[in-house]
């Protein structure tokens, strides 16, 4: 198990795109700044999709520019295609994630693209990145979504998944990620999938996972992923969000509960848990109609719980 | 990891003792019968405490007698002392659990007894059991509660815990159990505690664990316990209940989510998950004012999920 875990906050993208309310730009900035101040080192701040598709994320370029002023923060964004990648690079994002749904039915419903078309976008994005000055090349991840099963197709054949992982790497991605879009994963499936995909693309090309808590197994699945050596876990403050194209599949892992688990286990996150819990207030006040989830915020911390000190080693790693 | 897991339903005891509503005796019987018919092989059906302390469980003797008519069901009860054990044995219970809070402060608040007094009760109960005809001797478990920390004392020193485990076994318990009364456990603590207690009393003397979901880590902690080889896990239908003496510590693991996780992982439970989900209706109708929890009941089963067949090998093990 890696001793230091990167908690990658996806609430400002995955959370906000799934709700009807639009979080005003100043509140987004306050959220991102507060969460970074609490020690979160990577935040997916938005998605470069047309504003008419996701008006909640129409201010992504402005949000990226703001987030880039926060020292040590990795500013991640989702890009559905080359056009989104162009905008992301122009805005100065540090990390681009291109989703590829291993279920082609879901891919067509979600991105309106076949697998071959998504791989072609990946190739074009990688070429665009290669054209950038060396110090301005963002990290590029291809995210294998619906990898633990799809609400439209059910289980996806493993050879198809491994083939797509290999094609993403061949197209020029720096790494692939696993995404349990539908909340179908279980701990054994997580271990089997990590082993299989690493077998196909190499250990260094798979370090992160995006899990949902749809059936209550979110943190058990995280534990399985950590035991396989992954060191990057996505989660959403207050558990908001999910995938709007996978019915009943809402429910990201709650960042607060995740960080509590990691710190209770003695793993380093670089996060000040008390400060993180305070960030909820910003989101709750700005989104009064949206429920926030999480057990740890309700229960409080155990008596005698020793929070992780803001370890200096994490600062330099950021 | 053991290939077959015993899910021990504690809702009719731990769940019902924590709520104000009193479930009528016929509804309790219907619940127990339906859950046994769904394949649950062990149910903690009540507690032999004075009716004025827990009026919700005043019908425990009648419930035990009813549950004993169900073939293959292990009828478990909680007993706080020798007097409770006498009543439990007279009623014909198959398994007695005596809680011993490793926090003496909590023990005094909960059972109004020092550690020495509880150990003395254990000795007297073991002697009483030994006096019974061989085919009528119930299994006797000493349950180490607040073992992962106490809301009054915080962490309990490990030597104190191990000493109490040894004393329970020396007093005549057949086994000890671990109980996360306060919801303080984390996966690493579970593994460390199982290893330490098994080191003190032997692997055969620790097979079961009672975990809460207070901070959302319930199923992650189950996974850790399974990975250490434990094969018996307590849970509560609809997640009702908790410990009334540990403020903020409500929240048993939800049986439905636990069974989904186990079956998704390919482990055998002998339980028909679709039938189990139907049992919620009985409890929901009889307790209209009590919330029922659970993610799997809301989300439904994954498309293509192959439920465990009711394996014949589980019948013979019951």
XYZ file of C-alpha atoms in Angstrom:
636
model
C 0.000 0.000 0.000
C 1.405 3.415 -0.952
C 2.127 5.441 2.217
C 0.982 8.715 0.628
C -2.356 8.967 -1.138
C -3.458 11.690 -3.521
C -7.091 12.605 -2.943
C -8.336 14.124 -6.195
C -11.390 16.300 -5.602
C -13.885 16.077 -8.469
C -16.826 17.902 -6.925
C -16.496 21.140 -8.910
C -16.725 19.106 -12.126
C -18.427 15.754 -11.535
C -20.524 17.045 -8.677
C -21.733 20.263 -10.251
C -22.458 18.808 -13.689
C -24.981 16.413 -12.142
C -27.146 18.940 -10.365
C -29.626 21.455 -11.719
C -28.486 24.384 -9.561
C -25.710 26.524 -11.012
C -23.026 27.398 -8.493
C -22.016 31.046 -9.015
C -18.433 31.569 -10.135
C -17.339 33.388 -6.930
C -18.609 30.465 -4.831
C -16.730 27.981 -7.027
C -13.557 29.981 -6.501
C -14.136 30.126 -2.757
C -14.714 26.359 -2.650
C -11.587 25.552 -4.656
C -9.436 27.986 -2.697
C -10.674 26.674 0.651
C -10.194 23.055 -0.294
C -6.688 23.752 -1.584
C -5.977 25.630 1.652
C -7.084 22.516 3.534
C -4.327 20.642 1.731
C -6.098 19.072 -1.250
C -3.454 18.981 -3.975
C -5.488 18.076 -7.060
C -8.914 19.386 -8.021
C -10.871 18.706 -11.186
C -12.302 22.178 -11.570
C -14.449 21.879 -14.661
C -15.122 20.429 -18.072
C -14.574 21.999 -21.484
C -17.894 21.120 -23.026
C -20.276 23.502 -24.817
C -22.090 25.793 -22.353
C -25.448 24.747 -23.748
C -24.725 21.129 -22.806
C -23.546 21.856 -19.268
C -24.355 25.456 -18.313
C -23.189 24.615 -14.772
C -19.608 24.481 -16.093
C -19.729 27.375 -18.581
C -17.168 29.307 -16.515
C -14.525 26.560 -16.642
C -11.892 28.706 -18.395
C -12.214 31.428 -15.758
C -12.104 28.822 -12.988
C -8.954 27.229 -14.418
C -7.259 30.617 -14.606
C -8.173 31.293 -10.985
C -7.115 27.837 -9.764
C -3.763 28.230 -11.518
C -2.975 31.113 -9.133
C -3.046 28.681 -6.170
C 0.506 27.465 -5.519
C 1.059 23.714 -5.628
C -2.423 22.834 -6.893
C -2.786 20.473 -9.826
C -5.630 21.913 -11.886
C -7.432 19.080 -13.656
C -10.208 19.300 -16.216
C -12.310 16.924 -18.240
C -12.171 17.217 -22.016
C -14.576 15.303 -24.260
C -12.615 15.919 -27.470
C -9.827 17.848 -29.242
C -11.792 21.086 -29.166
C -12.112 20.822 -25.383
C -8.413 20.032 -25.115
C -7.534 23.152 -27.109
C -9.557 25.280 -24.711
C -8.061 23.501 -21.708
C -4.522 24.054 -22.895
C -5.249 27.696 -23.708
C -6.600 28.134 -20.173
C -3.475 26.539 -18.723
C -4.853 23.318 -17.163
C -2.280 20.956 -15.635
C -4.108 17.717 -16.348
C -6.606 16.664 -19.006
C -8.860 13.648 -18.657
C -10.553 12.203 -21.713
C -13.310 9.729 -20.829
C -13.678 6.632 -22.937
C -16.627 4.462 -22.041
C -15.647 0.834 -22.547
C -19.325 0.204 -23.278
C -19.764 1.451 -26.813
C -23.522 1.840 -26.253
C -22.785 4.120 -23.303
C -20.080 5.921 -25.287
C -22.582 6.737 -28.008
C -25.172 7.897 -25.469
C -22.679 9.913 -23.415
C -20.138 11.325 -25.865
C -21.977 10.481 -29.109
C -18.841 8.788 -30.360
C -17.727 5.265 -31.248
C -14.634 3.803 -29.621
C -12.628 4.403 -32.778
C -13.653 8.058 -32.779
C -12.630 8.533 -29.135
C -9.259 6.888 -29.761
C -8.798 9.246 -32.720
C -9.558 12.232 -30.435
C -6.985 10.875 -27.970
C -4.384 10.726 -30.713
C -5.166 14.296 -31.821
C -5.029 15.597 -28.242
C -1.696 13.860 -27.614
C -0.330 15.448 -30.791
C -1.554 18.876 -29.690
C 0.108 18.421 -26.293
C 3.361 17.388 -27.964
C 3.329 20.677 -29.888
C 3.306 22.712 -26.670
C 6.475 24.073 -25.068
C 7.861 21.385 -22.744
C 7.015 23.287 -19.549
C 3.392 23.796 -20.638
C 2.456 20.238 -21.557
C -0.411 19.017 -19.402
C -0.596 15.469 -18.082
C -3.005 13.442 -20.217
C -5.165 10.659 -18.832
C -7.561 8.407 -20.697
C -10.271 7.356 -18.300
C -11.905 3.964 -18.860
C -15.469 4.571 -17.766
C -18.213 1.962 -17.151
C -15.242 -0.363 -16.656
C -17.019 -2.392 -13.956
C -20.199 -2.710 -15.982
C -22.757 -0.594 -17.772
C -26.431 0.037 -17.085
C -27.107 -0.482 -20.796
C -24.808 -3.414 -21.651
C -24.064 -5.036 -18.281
C -20.582 -6.534 -17.944
C -18.108 -5.570 -20.665
C -15.759 -8.315 -21.936
C -12.298 -7.977 -20.386
C -10.422 -8.320 -23.712
C -12.383 -5.310 -25.011
C -11.391 -3.278 -21.932
C -7.728 -4.244 -22.157
C -7.676 -3.515 -25.875
C -9.052 -0.029 -25.287
C -6.522 0.611 -22.497
C -3.721 -0.363 -24.849
C -5.135 1.811 -27.625
C -5.352 4.834 -25.305
C -1.702 4.404 -24.321
C -0.690 3.845 -27.951
C -2.578 7.015 -28.889
C -0.333 8.971 -26.531
C -2.028 9.094 -23.126
C 0.345 9.351 -20.171
C -1.841 6.991 -18.183
C -5.233 5.363 -18.022
C -7.698 5.559 -15.138
C -10.525 3.284 -14.039
C -13.987 4.726 -13.497
C -16.886 2.911 -11.860
C -19.423 5.157 -13.572
C -22.352 2.941 -12.640
C -21.463 1.920 -9.089
C -21.180 -1.740 -10.114
C -17.721 -2.390 -8.641
C -16.949 -4.655 -5.713
C -13.608 -5.171 -3.954
C -12.745 -8.361 -5.805
C -13.637 -6.813 -9.171
C -11.460 -3.785 -8.353
C -8.467 -5.990 -7.588
C -9.007 -8.170 -10.649
C -9.421 -5.139 -12.923
C -6.353 -3.313 -11.595
C -4.290 -6.479 -12.019
C -5.548 -7.043 -15.571
C -5.167 -3.457 -16.786
C -1.721 -3.092 -15.226
C -0.824 -6.351 -16.909
C -1.805 -4.794 -20.236
C -0.319 -1.295 -19.940
C 2.190 -1.527 -17.082
C 1.998 -0.526 -13.415
C 3.083 3.077 -14.010
C 0.278 3.628 -16.505
C -2.474 2.960 -13.951
C -2.331 4.797 -10.625
C -5.799 6.270 -10.103
C -9.400 5.233 -9.713
C -12.792 6.939 -9.717
C -15.329 5.023 -7.632
C -18.946 5.642 -6.753
C -20.840 4.778 -3.590
C -24.034 3.812 -5.399
C -24.455 0.528 -3.510
C -22.569 1.579 -0.369
C -19.329 -0.165 -1.364
C -17.357 2.982 -2.239
C -14.827 2.915 0.586
C -14.510 -0.884 0.544
C -13.622 -0.549 -3.127
C -11.114 2.185 -2.276
C -9.483 -0.163 0.230
C -9.194 -2.834 -2.461
C -7.618 -0.302 -4.835
C -5.126 0.846 -2.190
C -4.207 -2.759 -1.464
C -3.368 -3.133 -5.165
C -1.000 -0.174 -4.871
C -3.046 2.584 -6.507
C -2.294 5.933 -4.909
C -4.811 8.351 -6.435
C -8.500 8.295 -5.509
C -11.236 10.588 -6.785
C -13.969 11.829 -4.477
C -16.464 14.640 -4.149
C -16.964 16.979 -1.217
C -20.301 16.168 0.355
C -20.651 13.310 -2.103
C -22.478 15.434 -4.615
C -22.650 14.353 -8.214
C -22.488 11.210 -10.256
C -23.091 10.384 -13.869
C -26.231 11.904 -15.388
C -26.197 9.306 -18.157
C -26.230 6.300 -15.794
C -29.641 6.341 -14.098
C -29.515 5.598 -10.391
C -25.754 5.796 -10.449
C -25.341 9.047 -8.587
C -23.238 9.136 -5.475
C -19.569 9.924 -5.575
C -17.410 8.854 -2.680
C -17.544 11.520 0.009
C -14.179 13.282 0.301
C -14.601 13.820 4.046
C -15.231 10.116 4.751
C -12.408 9.083 2.414
C -9.899 11.374 4.103
C -11.047 10.175 7.533
C -10.492 6.560 6.494
C -7.071 7.226 5.010
C -5.864 9.197 8.021
C -7.322 6.685 10.491
C -5.291 4.041 8.669
C -2.148 6.113 9.129
C -1.789 7.010 5.457
C -0.609 10.488 4.516
C -2.897 12.770 2.531
C -1.462 16.210 3.335
C -5.012 17.285 4.202
C -6.155 19.097 7.337
C -9.377 17.205 8.072
C -10.841 19.865 10.362
C -10.317 22.498 7.670
C -11.770 20.181 5.041
C -14.939 19.734 7.087
C -15.263 23.541 7.220
C -15.323 23.719 3.410
C -18.782 22.100 3.465
C -20.210 25.355 4.766
C -19.201 27.203 1.612
C -20.919 24.641 -0.618
C -23.958 24.278 1.645
C -24.533 28.037 1.731
C -24.091 28.470 -2.013
C -26.237 25.444 -2.902
C -29.020 25.521 -0.308
C -31.249 23.181 -2.351
C -28.672 20.411 -2.760
C -28.190 17.706 -0.129
C -24.668 17.123 1.129
C -23.750 13.600 2.174
C -21.158 12.112 4.471
C -21.098 10.121 7.705
C -17.995 11.630 9.312
C -19.360 15.196 9.194
C -22.447 14.022 11.121
C -20.683 11.706 13.567
C -17.653 13.875 14.217
C -14.151 12.566 14.804
C -13.434 9.807 17.340
C -12.382 10.878 20.820
C -8.593 10.970 20.874
C -8.303 10.908 17.066
C -4.921 12.346 16.142
C -5.307 14.196 12.853
C -2.512 14.008 10.348
C -0.195 16.931 10.735
C 0.298 18.902 7.560
C 3.396 16.924 6.678
C 6.127 18.976 5.001
C 6.951 16.073 2.688
C 3.569 16.517 1.039
C 4.248 20.169 0.268
C 7.292 19.330 -1.787
C 5.420 16.534 -3.550
C 2.698 18.925 -4.678
C -10.563 -15.301 2.780
C -13.167 -17.835 3.864
C -15.290 -18.865 0.852
C -18.508 -19.055 2.915
C -19.545 -16.182 5.158
C -22.114 -16.312 7.941
C -24.203 -13.142 7.976
C -25.567 -12.817 11.507
C -28.661 -10.614 11.577
C -28.835 -8.505 14.740
C -31.714 -6.192 13.807
C -34.354 -7.794 16.053
C -32.056 -7.212 19.038
C -29.547 -4.442 18.349
C -31.853 -2.614 15.975
C -35.009 -2.714 18.014
C -33.361 -1.891 21.343
C -32.171 1.431 19.935
C -35.486 2.792 18.761
C -38.431 4.116 20.731
C -41.122 2.308 18.715
C -42.039 -1.134 19.978
C -42.362 -3.699 17.226
C -45.396 -5.918 17.973
C -44.571 -9.574 18.623
C -46.369 -10.882 15.486
C -44.341 -8.506 13.297
C -41.109 -9.665 14.942
C -42.038 -13.250 14.192
C -42.903 -12.382 10.597
C -39.556 -10.579 10.194
C -37.534 -13.437 11.633
C -39.424 -16.072 9.642
C -39.062 -14.138 6.391
C -35.373 -13.473 6.887
C -34.720 -17.116 7.730
C -36.732 -18.101 4.642
C -34.439 -15.806 2.621
C -31.524 -17.958 3.814
C -30.188 -16.059 6.840
C -28.882 -18.796 9.145
C -28.238 -16.891 12.380
C -30.422 -14.207 13.933
C -29.953 -12.445 17.253
C -33.607 -12.316 18.195
C -33.566 -10.503 21.520
C -31.929 -9.727 24.810
C -32.710 -11.109 28.252
C -32.736 -7.843 30.157
C -35.476 -6.607 32.491
C -38.534 -5.418 30.554
C -38.433 -2.060 32.323
C -34.938 -1.416 30.903
C -35.775 -2.433 27.333
C -39.536 -2.784 26.870
C -38.904 -3.252 23.131
C -37.448 -6.689 23.921
C -39.823 -7.790 26.688
C -41.125 -10.621 24.497
C -37.700 -12.207 23.971
C -38.606 -15.562 25.554
C -41.629 -15.919 23.279
C -39.577 -14.871 20.271
C -36.860 -17.421 21.071
C -39.461 -20.172 21.374
C -40.920 -19.167 18.004
C -37.522 -18.877 16.294
C -36.570 -22.332 17.582
C -39.366 -23.787 15.424
C -37.545 -22.615 12.272
C -35.367 -25.479 10.980
C -31.649 -24.749 10.640
C -31.752 -21.325 12.274
C -29.226 -20.495 14.983
C -31.177 -18.502 17.549
C -28.855 -16.064 19.270
C -29.579 -13.782 22.203
C -27.740 -11.218 24.238
C -27.426 -11.828 27.963
C -26.063 -9.161 30.301
C -25.559 -11.512 33.256
C -26.210 -14.928 34.819
C -29.871 -14.177 35.357
C -30.291 -13.391 31.663
C -28.423 -16.581 30.784
C -30.759 -18.642 32.955
C -33.744 -17.223 31.092
C -32.039 -17.728 27.732
C -31.259 -21.361 28.463
C -34.783 -21.966 29.753
C -36.127 -20.488 26.501
C -33.845 -22.742 24.468
C -31.500 -20.232 22.792
C -28.686 -21.705 20.685
C -26.141 -18.977 21.324
C -25.568 -16.549 24.182
C -23.510 -13.395 23.821
C -22.260 -11.636 26.936
C -20.940 -8.149 26.179
C -17.853 -6.979 27.999
C -16.896 -3.384 27.298
C -13.111 -3.151 27.289
C -13.581 0.449 28.448
C -14.380 0.088 32.141
C -16.027 3.528 32.149
C -18.358 2.375 29.377
C -18.884 -0.960 31.143
C -20.051 0.862 34.254
C -22.335 3.140 32.234
C -23.738 0.339 30.051
C -23.866 -2.752 32.261
C -23.214 -1.079 35.636
C -20.434 -3.570 36.255
C -16.666 -3.517 36.620
C -14.541 -5.767 34.428
C -14.025 -8.160 37.332
C -17.765 -8.416 37.836
C -18.407 -9.179 34.153
C -15.710 -11.859 34.145
C -17.339 -13.365 37.221
C -20.696 -13.428 35.389
C -18.981 -15.143 32.450
C -17.615 -17.814 34.789
C -21.044 -18.375 36.353
C -22.729 -18.577 32.930
C -20.130 -21.065 31.673
C -20.731 -23.190 34.775
C -24.479 -23.066 34.206
C -24.023 -24.140 30.598
C -21.787 -27.017 31.687
C -24.595 -28.273 33.922
C -26.991 -28.612 30.970
C -27.475 -31.882 29.102
C -24.855 -32.050 26.352
C -27.363 -31.564 23.514
C -28.813 -28.468 25.150
C -25.651 -26.478 25.810
C -25.741 -23.171 23.933
C -22.671 -21.684 22.292
C -21.234 -18.976 24.536
C -19.504 -15.868 23.171
C -17.885 -13.063 25.129
C -18.126 -9.942 23.025
C -15.374 -7.343 23.464
C -17.239 -4.096 22.952
C -15.760 -0.594 22.463
C -12.704 -2.547 21.311
C -11.762 0.066 18.692
C -12.187 2.961 21.116
C -14.727 4.464 23.454
C -16.595 7.759 23.353
C -15.782 8.208 27.044
C -12.180 6.964 27.269
C -10.924 7.136 23.683
C -8.459 4.401 22.718
C -8.183 1.472 25.142
C -4.676 0.086 25.765
C -4.103 -3.128 23.802
C -2.719 -5.108 26.774
C -5.971 -4.398 28.638
C -8.006 -5.693 25.671
C -5.897 -8.827 25.282
C -6.028 -9.485 29.021
C -9.818 -9.297 28.980
C -10.008 -11.613 25.949
C -7.854 -14.149 27.784
C -9.955 -13.821 30.935
C -13.187 -14.407 28.980
C -11.757 -17.584 27.461
C -10.386 -18.709 30.830
C -13.819 -18.067 32.338
C -15.273 -20.599 29.922
C -16.406 -18.728 26.813
C -16.325 -20.749 23.598
C -15.097 -17.720 21.710
C -14.675 -13.970 21.854
C -16.060 -11.449 19.374
C -14.988 -7.927 18.446
C -17.521 -5.111 18.547
C -16.988 -1.615 17.157
C -19.657 -0.168 19.432
C -18.642 3.413 18.681
C -17.912 3.275 14.966
C -14.241 4.126 15.560
C -12.743 1.257 13.557
C -10.792 1.570 10.341
C -9.509 -1.209 8.085
C -5.974 -1.143 9.457
C -7.228 -1.162 13.062
C -9.478 -4.129 12.260
C -6.562 -6.100 10.850
C -4.273 -5.177 13.733
C -6.918 -6.038 16.344
C -7.830 -9.389 14.791
C -4.149 -10.314 14.598
C -3.507 -9.294 18.209
C -6.574 -10.965 19.718
C -6.048 -14.149 17.728
C -2.463 -14.086 18.941
C -3.760 -14.011 22.512
C -6.605 -16.545 22.354
C -5.996 -18.537 19.166
C -7.510 -18.326 15.688
C -10.452 -20.610 16.483
C -11.511 -18.402 19.394
C -12.147 -15.344 17.191
C -14.269 -15.771 14.081
C -16.832 -12.967 14.214
C -17.072 -9.194 14.232
C -19.756 -6.596 14.875
C -19.068 -3.373 12.985
C -20.935 -0.105 12.683
C -21.177 2.267 9.750
C -21.027 5.407 11.876
C -18.367 7.080 9.743
C -19.189 5.306 6.489
C -16.384 2.741 6.842
C -18.570 -0.241 7.741
C -18.111 -2.307 4.600
C -14.452 -1.346 4.212
C -13.951 -2.660 7.741
C -15.830 -5.843 6.820
C -13.471 -6.325 3.893
C -10.489 -5.978 6.233
C -12.015 -8.542 8.600
C -12.669 -10.989 5.755
C -9.117 -10.567 4.546
C -7.967 -11.611 8.024
C -10.017 -14.781 7.717
C -13.013 -13.954 9.898
C -16.149 -15.610 8.551
C -18.997 -14.216 10.656
C -20.252 -10.652 10.253
C -23.095 -8.974 12.138
C -25.449 -6.603 10.372
C -28.930 -5.180 10.696
C -31.702 -5.206 8.115
C -32.227 -1.641 6.945
C -29.319 -0.597 9.140
C -31.567 0.164 12.057
C -30.085 0.361 15.532
C -26.778 1.018 17.175
C -25.677 1.553 20.753
C -27.915 3.853 22.800
C -25.079 4.439 25.277
C -22.609 5.697 22.658
C -23.973 9.049 21.460
C -23.748 9.532 17.723
C -22.752 5.899 17.292
C -25.931 4.588 15.681
C -25.745 2.903 12.369
C -25.290 -0.829 12.039
C -24.031 -2.211 8.785
C -26.950 -2.708 6.419
C -27.567 -6.426 5.852
C -28.742 -5.832 2.288
C -25.576 -3.930 1.281
C -23.365 -6.461 3.090
C -24.964 -9.410 1.298
C -24.689 -7.589 -2.037
C -20.972 -6.996 -1.454
C -20.304 -10.579 -0.409
C -22.190 -12.066 -3.345
C -20.664 -9.611 -5.820
C -17.271 -10.794 -4.570
C -18.265 -14.396 -5.283
C -18.474 -15.400 -1.615
C -21.221 -17.767 -0.502
C -23.815 -16.583 2.002
C -26.682 -18.999 1.373
C -28.954 -15.954 1.129
C -31.460 -15.170 -1.612
C -30.824 -11.452 -2.079
C -34.116 -10.738 -3.862
C -36.028 -12.371 -1.010
C -33.940 -10.505 1.553
C -34.835 -7.176 -0.069
C -38.516 -8.129 0.234
C -38.154 -8.506 4.027
C -37.757 -4.721 4.289
C -41.451 -4.336 3.543
C -42.404 -6.212 6.706
C -40.228 -3.972 8.872
C -41.179 -0.779 7.040
C -44.898 -1.479 7.422
C -44.631 -2.413 11.079
C -42.339 0.522 11.955
C -43.667 3.374 9.807
C -41.874 6.025 11.882
C -38.400 4.494 11.643
C -36.107 5.204 8.690
C -34.617 2.224 6.894
C -31.167 2.640 5.379
C -29.297 0.944 2.591
C -27.868 1.862 -0.800
C -28.520 -1.381 -2.664
C -32.282 -1.309 -2.008
C -32.431 2.173 -3.585
C -30.049 1.540 -6.467
C -31.200 -1.956 -7.317
C -28.938 -4.735 -8.533
C -26.496 -4.225 -11.396
C -27.644 -5.207 -14.866
C -26.519 -8.785 -15.433
C -25.855 -9.421 -11.730
C -25.988 -13.166 -11.150
C -27.407 -13.760 -7.696
C -25.977 -16.570 -5.626
C -28.019 -19.701 -6.006
C -29.248 -21.109 -2.742
C -26.309 -23.464 -2.411
C -27.185 -26.842 -0.873
C -23.862 -26.907 0.993
C -25.070 -23.989 3.124
C -28.155 -25.938 4.233
C -26.091 -28.708 5.717
C -23.811 -26.189 7.424
C -26.757 -24.537 9.173
